[in-house]
Structure formats: structure tokens, C-alpha cells
PDB file of C-alpha atoms in Angstrom:
ATOM      1  CA  MET A 181       0.000   0.000   0.000  1.00  0.00           C
ATOM      2  CA  TYR A 182       1.339   3.469  -0.767  1.00  0.00           C
ATOM      3  CA  THR A 183       1.706   6.253   1.793  1.00  0.00           C
ATOM      4  CA  PRO A 184       0.043   9.448   0.485  1.00  0.00           C
ATOM      5  CA  ILE A 185       2.330  11.586   2.666  1.00  0.00           C
ATOM      6  CA  LYS A 186       6.049  11.681   1.854  1.00  0.00           C
ATOM      7  CA  CYS A 187       8.689  13.311   4.064  1.00  0.00           C
ATOM      8  CA  TYR A 188      12.338  14.202   3.663  1.00  0.00           C
ATOM      9  CA  GLN A 189      15.046  16.113   5.563  1.00  0.00           C
ATOM     10  CA  PRO A 190      16.443  19.017   3.501  1.00  0.00           C
ATOM     11  CA  TYR A 191      20.210  19.464   3.939  1.00  0.00           C
ATOM     12  CA  HIS A 192      21.028  22.263   6.403  1.00  0.00           C
ATOM     13  CA  GLY A 193      24.524  23.617   5.810  1.00  0.00           C
ATOM     14  CA  PRO A 194      26.664  24.992   8.639  1.00  0.00           C
ATOM     15  CA  PHE A 195      26.664  28.472   7.038  1.00  0.00           C
ATOM     16  CA  ASP A 196      22.959  28.399   6.281  1.00  0.00           C
ATOM     17  CA  PRO A 197      21.492  31.645   7.729  1.00  0.00           C
ATOM     18  CA  CYS A 198      17.981  30.293   7.751  1.00  0.00           C
ATOM     19  CA  PRO A 199      16.885  27.939  10.561  1.00  0.00           C
ATOM     20  CA  SER A 200      16.740  24.243   9.736  1.00  0.00           C
ATOM     21  CA  ARG A 201      13.361  23.103   8.490  1.00  0.00           C
ATOM     22  CA  GLY A 202      13.653  19.690  10.131  1.00  0.00           C
ATOM     23  CA  THR A 203      11.543  17.185   8.250  1.00  0.00           C
ATOM     24  CA  VAL A 204       9.473  18.500   5.348  1.00  0.00           C
ATOM     25  CA  CYS A 205       6.374  16.482   4.402  1.00  0.00           C
ATOM     26  CA  TYR A 206       4.112  16.729   1.354  1.00  0.00           C
ATOM     27  CA  GLN A 207       0.947  14.977   0.277  1.00  0.00           C
ATOM     28  CA  THR A 208       0.448  13.065  -2.984  1.00  0.00           C
ATOM     29  CA  PRO A 209      -2.882  12.369  -4.716  1.00  0.00           C
ATOM     30  CA  PRO A 210      -4.075   8.766  -5.068  1.00  0.00           C
ATOM     31  CA  ASN A 211      -4.324   8.882  -8.837  1.00  0.00           C
ATOM     32  CA  LEU A 212      -0.540   8.762  -9.038  1.00  0.00           C
ATOM     33  CA  TYR A 213      -0.645   5.205  -7.792  1.00  0.00           C
ATOM     34  CA  LEU A 214      -3.560   4.013  -9.880  1.00  0.00           C
ATOM     35  CA  GLY A 215      -2.282   4.299 -13.431  1.00  0.00           C
ATOM     36  CA  PHE A 216      -4.951   3.326 -15.948  1.00  0.00           C
ATOM     37  CA  GLN A 217      -8.177   2.933 -13.979  1.00  0.00           C
ATOM     38  CA  PRO A 218      -9.354  -0.719 -14.095  1.00  0.00           C
ATOM     39  CA  PRO A 219     -13.028  -1.252 -15.029  1.00  0.00           C
ATOM     40  CA  ASN A 220     -15.685  -2.171 -12.470  1.00  0.00           C
ATOM     41  CA  LEU A 221     -13.977  -0.441  -9.589  1.00  0.00           C
ATOM     42  CA  GLN A 222     -15.983  -0.307  -6.389  1.00  0.00           C
ATOM     43  CA  GLN A 223     -18.136   2.861  -6.238  1.00  0.00           C
ATOM     44  CA  PHE A 224     -19.508   5.120  -3.507  1.00  0.00           C
ATOM     45  CA  PRO A 225     -23.318   5.260  -3.267  1.00  0.00           C
ATOM     46  CA  ILE A 226     -24.579   8.234  -5.324  1.00  0.00           C
ATOM     47  CA  GLN A 227     -25.534  10.267  -2.235  1.00  0.00           C
ATOM     48  CA  GLU A 228     -22.075   9.965  -0.762  1.00  0.00           C
ATOM     49  CA  ALA A 229     -20.236  10.499  -4.041  1.00  0.00           C
ATOM     50  CA  LEU A 230     -21.419  14.104  -4.243  1.00  0.00           C
ATOM     51  CA  TYR A 231     -19.979  14.959  -0.855  1.00  0.00           C
ATOM     52  CA  LYS A 232     -16.851  12.857  -1.207  1.00  0.00           C
ATOM     53  CA  GLY A 233     -16.011  14.555  -4.480  1.00  0.00           C
ATOM     54  CA  THR A 234     -15.518  11.342  -6.441  1.00  0.00           C
ATOM     55  CA  LEU A 235     -17.456   8.264  -7.456  1.00  0.00           C
ATOM     56  CA  TRP A 236     -14.583   5.861  -6.690  1.00  0.00           C
ATOM     57  CA  PRO A 237     -13.189   5.227  -3.168  1.00  0.00           C
ATOM     58  CA  ALA A 238      -9.840   4.336  -4.779  1.00  0.00           C
ATOM     59  CA  LEU A 239      -9.558   7.961  -5.969  1.00  0.00           C
ATOM     60  CA  TYR A 240     -10.941   9.552  -2.817  1.00  0.00           C
ATOM     61  CA  ASP A 241      -8.497  12.190  -1.619  1.00  0.00           C
ATOM     62  CA  PRO A 242      -9.311  13.999   1.666  1.00  0.00           C
ATOM     63  CA  TYR A 243      -5.970  15.777   1.239  1.00  0.00           C
ATOM     64  CA  PRO A 244      -4.585  14.725   4.649  1.00  0.00           C
ATOM     65  CA  THR A 245      -2.476  17.468   6.196  1.00  0.00           C
ATOM     66  CA  PRO A 246       1.257  16.750   5.831  1.00  0.00           C
ATOM     67  CA  LEU A 247       1.736  18.097   9.355  1.00  0.00           C
ATOM     68  CA  GLU A 248       0.130  15.031  10.920  1.00  0.00           C
ATOM     69  CA  LYS A 249       3.410  14.134  12.684  1.00  0.00           C
ATOM     70  CA  GLY A 250       3.743  17.675  14.010  1.00  0.00           C
ATOM     71  CA  ALA A 251       6.693  18.227  11.672  1.00  0.00           C
ATOM     72  CA  LYS A 252       7.938  21.795  11.933  1.00  0.00           C
ATOM     73  CA  ARG A 253       6.680  23.792   8.954  1.00  0.00           C
TER      74      ARG A 253
ATOM     75  CA  MET B  65     -49.063   9.747   6.592  1.00  0.00           C
ATOM     76  CA  LYS B  66     -46.856  12.109   4.558  1.00  0.00           C
ATOM     77  CA  GLN B  67     -46.050  14.945   6.922  1.00  0.00           C
ATOM     78  CA  ALA B  68     -46.708  18.272   5.135  1.00  0.00           C
ATOM     79  CA  THR B  69     -43.132  19.409   4.552  1.00  0.00           C
ATOM     80  CA  ASP B  70     -42.894  23.044   3.545  1.00  0.00           C
ATOM     81  CA  PRO B  71     -42.034  23.581  -0.144  1.00  0.00           C
ATOM     82  CA  ALA B  72     -38.638  25.166   0.651  1.00  0.00           C
ATOM     83  CA  LYS B  73     -37.376  22.032   2.375  1.00  0.00           C
ATOM     84  CA  GLU B  74     -38.759  19.853  -0.388  1.00  0.00           C
ATOM     85  CA  ARG B  75     -37.192  22.122  -2.998  1.00  0.00           C
ATOM     86  CA  TYR B  76     -33.746  21.798  -1.449  1.00  0.00           C
ATOM     87  CA  ALA B  77     -34.127  18.046  -1.027  1.00  0.00           C
ATOM     88  CA  LEU B  78     -35.131  17.666  -4.678  1.00  0.00           C
ATOM     89  CA  MET B  79     -32.322  19.965  -5.835  1.00  0.00           C
ATOM     90  CA  GLU B  80     -29.849  17.947  -3.781  1.00  0.00           C
ATOM     91  CA  LYS B  81     -31.006  14.728  -5.471  1.00  0.00           C
ATOM     92  CA  ILE B  82     -30.587  16.382  -8.858  1.00  0.00           C
ATOM     93  CA  GLN B  83     -27.068  17.467  -7.932  1.00  0.00           C
ATOM     94  CA  MET B  84     -26.175  13.978  -6.749  1.00  0.00           C
ATOM     95  CA  VAL B  85     -27.327  12.350  -9.961  1.00  0.00           C
ATOM     96  CA  ASP B  86     -25.697  15.000 -12.129  1.00  0.00           C
ATOM     97  CA  PHE B  87     -22.385  14.675 -10.286  1.00  0.00           C
ATOM     98  CA  ALA B  88     -22.419  10.928 -10.831  1.00  0.00           C
ATOM     99  CA  LEU B  89     -23.155  11.573 -14.507  1.00  0.00           C
ATOM    100  CA  VAL B  90     -20.180  13.916 -14.780  1.00  0.00           C
ATOM    101  CA  GLU B  91     -17.932  11.312 -13.154  1.00  0.00           C
ATOM    102  CA  LEU B  92     -19.195   8.565 -15.442  1.00  0.00           C
ATOM    103  CA  THR B  93     -18.759  10.776 -18.499  1.00  0.00           C
ATOM    104  CA  LEU B  94     -15.118  11.397 -17.634  1.00  0.00           C
ATOM    105  CA  TYR B  95     -14.632   7.696 -16.933  1.00  0.00           C
ATOM    106  CA  LEU B  96     -16.289   6.600 -20.156  1.00  0.00           C
ATOM    107  CA  ASP B  97     -14.161   9.009 -22.183  1.00  0.00           C
ATOM    108  CA  THR B  98     -11.220   6.740 -21.429  1.00  0.00           C
ATOM    109  CA  HIS B  99     -13.120   3.450 -21.150  1.00  0.00           C
ATOM    110  CA  PRO B 100     -15.445   3.349 -24.160  1.00  0.00           C
ATOM    111  CA  GLN B 101     -15.994  -0.412 -23.969  1.00  0.00           C
ATOM    112  CA  ASP B 102     -17.158  -0.561 -20.358  1.00  0.00           C
ATOM    113  CA  THR B 103     -20.735  -1.789 -20.925  1.00  0.00           C
ATOM    114  CA  GLN B 104     -21.593  -1.821 -17.221  1.00  0.00           C
ATOM    115  CA  ALA B 105     -20.638   1.830 -16.814  1.00  0.00           C
ATOM    116  CA  ILE B 106     -22.575   2.754 -19.957  1.00  0.00           C
ATOM    117  CA  GLN B 107     -25.640   0.989 -18.592  1.00  0.00           C
ATOM    118  CA  GLN B 108     -25.287   2.840 -15.292  1.00  0.00           C
ATOM    119  CA  PHE B 109     -24.833   6.103 -17.213  1.00  0.00           C
ATOM    120  CA  ASN B 110     -28.063   5.543 -19.139  1.00  0.00           C
ATOM    121  CA  GLN B 111     -29.992   4.665 -15.997  1.00  0.00           C
ATOM    122  CA  LEU B 112     -28.752   7.828 -14.298  1.00  0.00           C
ATOM    123  CA  ALA B 113     -29.546   9.904 -17.379  1.00  0.00           C
ATOM    124  CA  VAL B 114     -33.163   8.743 -17.234  1.00  0.00           C
ATOM    125  CA  GLU B 115     -33.263   9.394 -13.488  1.00  0.00           C
ATOM    126  CA  SER B 116     -31.808  12.861 -13.936  1.00  0.00           C
ATOM    127  CA  ARG B 117     -34.391  13.711 -16.592  1.00  0.00           C
ATOM    128  CA  ASP B 118     -37.254  12.511 -14.390  1.00  0.00           C
ATOM    129  CA  LEU B 119     -35.967  14.410 -11.343  1.00  0.00           C
ATOM    130  CA  LYS B 120     -35.573  17.587 -13.360  1.00  0.00           C
ATOM    131  CA  SER B 121     -39.055  17.353 -14.847  1.00  0.00           C
ATOM    132  CA  ALA B 122     -40.487  16.765 -11.365  1.00  0.00           C
ATOM    133  CA  TYR B 123     -38.580  19.804 -10.096  1.00  0.00           C
ATOM    134  CA  GLU B 124     -39.624  21.960 -13.019  1.00  0.00           C
ATOM    135  CA  GLN B 125     -43.292  21.158 -12.659  1.00  0.00           C
ATOM    136  CA  ARG B 126     -43.247  22.521  -9.150  1.00  0.00           C
ATOM    137  CA  PHE B 127     -40.553  25.168  -9.030  1.00  0.00           C
ATOM    138  CA  GLY B 128     -40.196  26.528 -12.514  1.00  0.00           C
ATOM    139  CA  PRO B 129     -37.819  25.924 -15.412  1.00  0.00           C
ATOM    140  CA  LEU B 130     -34.220  24.918 -14.767  1.00  0.00           C
ATOM    141  CA  ARG B 131     -32.784  25.210 -18.255  1.00  0.00           C
ATOM    142  CA  GLN B 132     -33.318  27.524 -21.202  1.00  0.00           C
ATOM    143  CA  TYR B 133     -33.384  27.292 -25.006  1.00  0.00           C
ATOM    144  CA  GLY B 134     -35.858  24.444 -24.957  1.00  0.00           C
ATOM    145  CA  GLY B 135     -34.207  22.600 -22.131  1.00  0.00           C
ATOM    146  CA  SER B 136     -37.287  23.183 -20.029  1.00  0.00           C
ATOM    147  CA  PHE B 137     -40.910  23.879 -20.746  1.00  0.00           C
ATOM    148  CA  SER B 138     -42.040  27.368 -19.889  1.00  0.00           C
ATOM    149  CA  GLY B 139     -44.776  28.254 -17.453  1.00  0.00           C
ATOM    150  CA  TYR B 140     -47.236  31.059 -18.045  1.00  0.00           C
ATOM    151  CA  PRO B 141     -46.249  33.920 -18.129  1.00  0.00           C
ATOM    152  CA  TRP B 142     -42.653  33.539 -19.395  1.00  0.00           C
ATOM    153  CA  ASN B 143     -40.988  32.820 -16.075  1.00  0.00           C
ATOM    154  CA  TRP B 144     -37.476  31.493 -16.567  1.00  0.00           C
ATOM    155  CA  GLY B 145     -36.074  34.765 -15.272  1.00  0.00           C
ATOM    156  CA  ASP B 146     -37.842  34.630 -11.925  1.00  0.00           C
ATOM    157  CA  SER B 147     -35.744  34.323  -8.757  1.00  0.00           C
ATOM    158  CA  PRO B 148     -34.411  32.445  -6.923  1.00  0.00           C
ATOM    159  CA  TRP B 149     -31.625  31.762  -9.371  1.00  0.00           C
ATOM    160  CA  PRO B 150     -29.551  28.588  -8.795  1.00  0.00           C
ATOM    161  CA  TRP B 151     -26.813  30.488  -6.974  1.00  0.00           C
ATOM    162  CA  GLN B 152     -29.392  32.122  -4.703  1.00  0.00           C
ATOM    163  CA  LEU B 153     -30.851  28.810  -3.616  1.00  0.00           C
TER     164      LEU B 153
END
């Protein structure tokens, strides 16, 4: 299973005037991991689809905040 | 016994159903653009198209035309310009 949130530690040089950013995380959409959509994917019920923003749970993207681990912004 | 719901609540409920069906139709259209052979999705699309048409005609009979240029029948007098407009709903 993929992790929608990716994190990395930017290099912080000794002469870097700006404070270190610690770990930087970003969020990736699910369609990156789906490739060509297979047919007959499971669907949300019509009522829910409108409020979820998509008909397919596989493509549902609540855009989780990258700061979930309290990483310093 | 159908409790007498006031027309405003009914109007919003009906409009919400229309929006749900239309959203599903948009999704299926985009899906079918890339999957022209998916018979099951086409069948679902046609069912929803019929449902959308029925919902819209039910809405229009009670609350006035939704679309113009022949998309909806007109009441008397010519009333497509009456408020509330969709964005005022």
C-alpha cells in the first residue's frame, strides 16, 4: 500500500542563515498510484459520491495534512 | 401519513437529489471518455440519465424551469427569469 504523505530532511549547511526546516512532508494524490483505472472499480453510493467529491473510493483524496506528525513547517 | 413538509425544504431536497445524480453523470462521463468499452458503466450512465431527466421534470413542474433554449418547458407567463436563481438557492 502506498503512503500518500512523503517526508524528507532538507540538507542544512553549517553556514545556512535560515533555521533548519527539520523534516518536510508533502501529500500526494491517489491517482498517481492508480495508473490506468481498471473497469468495475468499487463505487460510492450516489448520495455519498457528491460529498466525497468522487465516485470511486480508490480515488478519494481527503488531502490529509502533511503536518500530521507535528513536523515543523 | 406524509407529513406536510414546507415547499422550501422539499425544494432543497429535490435539488440535492438532482445534484447527486448530475455529479455521478459527470464522473461517469469522464470515466467513459477513457473506457469506451465498459458496458456496465454505460448501462449505469443511461440509468442515471433517465433518473436525472425525471428528477428535473419533477422539479420543473413545481418550481419553474431549470434550463433555457428548450431545455425546459415554460410556465405562463414567461418565467425562466424569476428568482431564486440557482446560486441564490
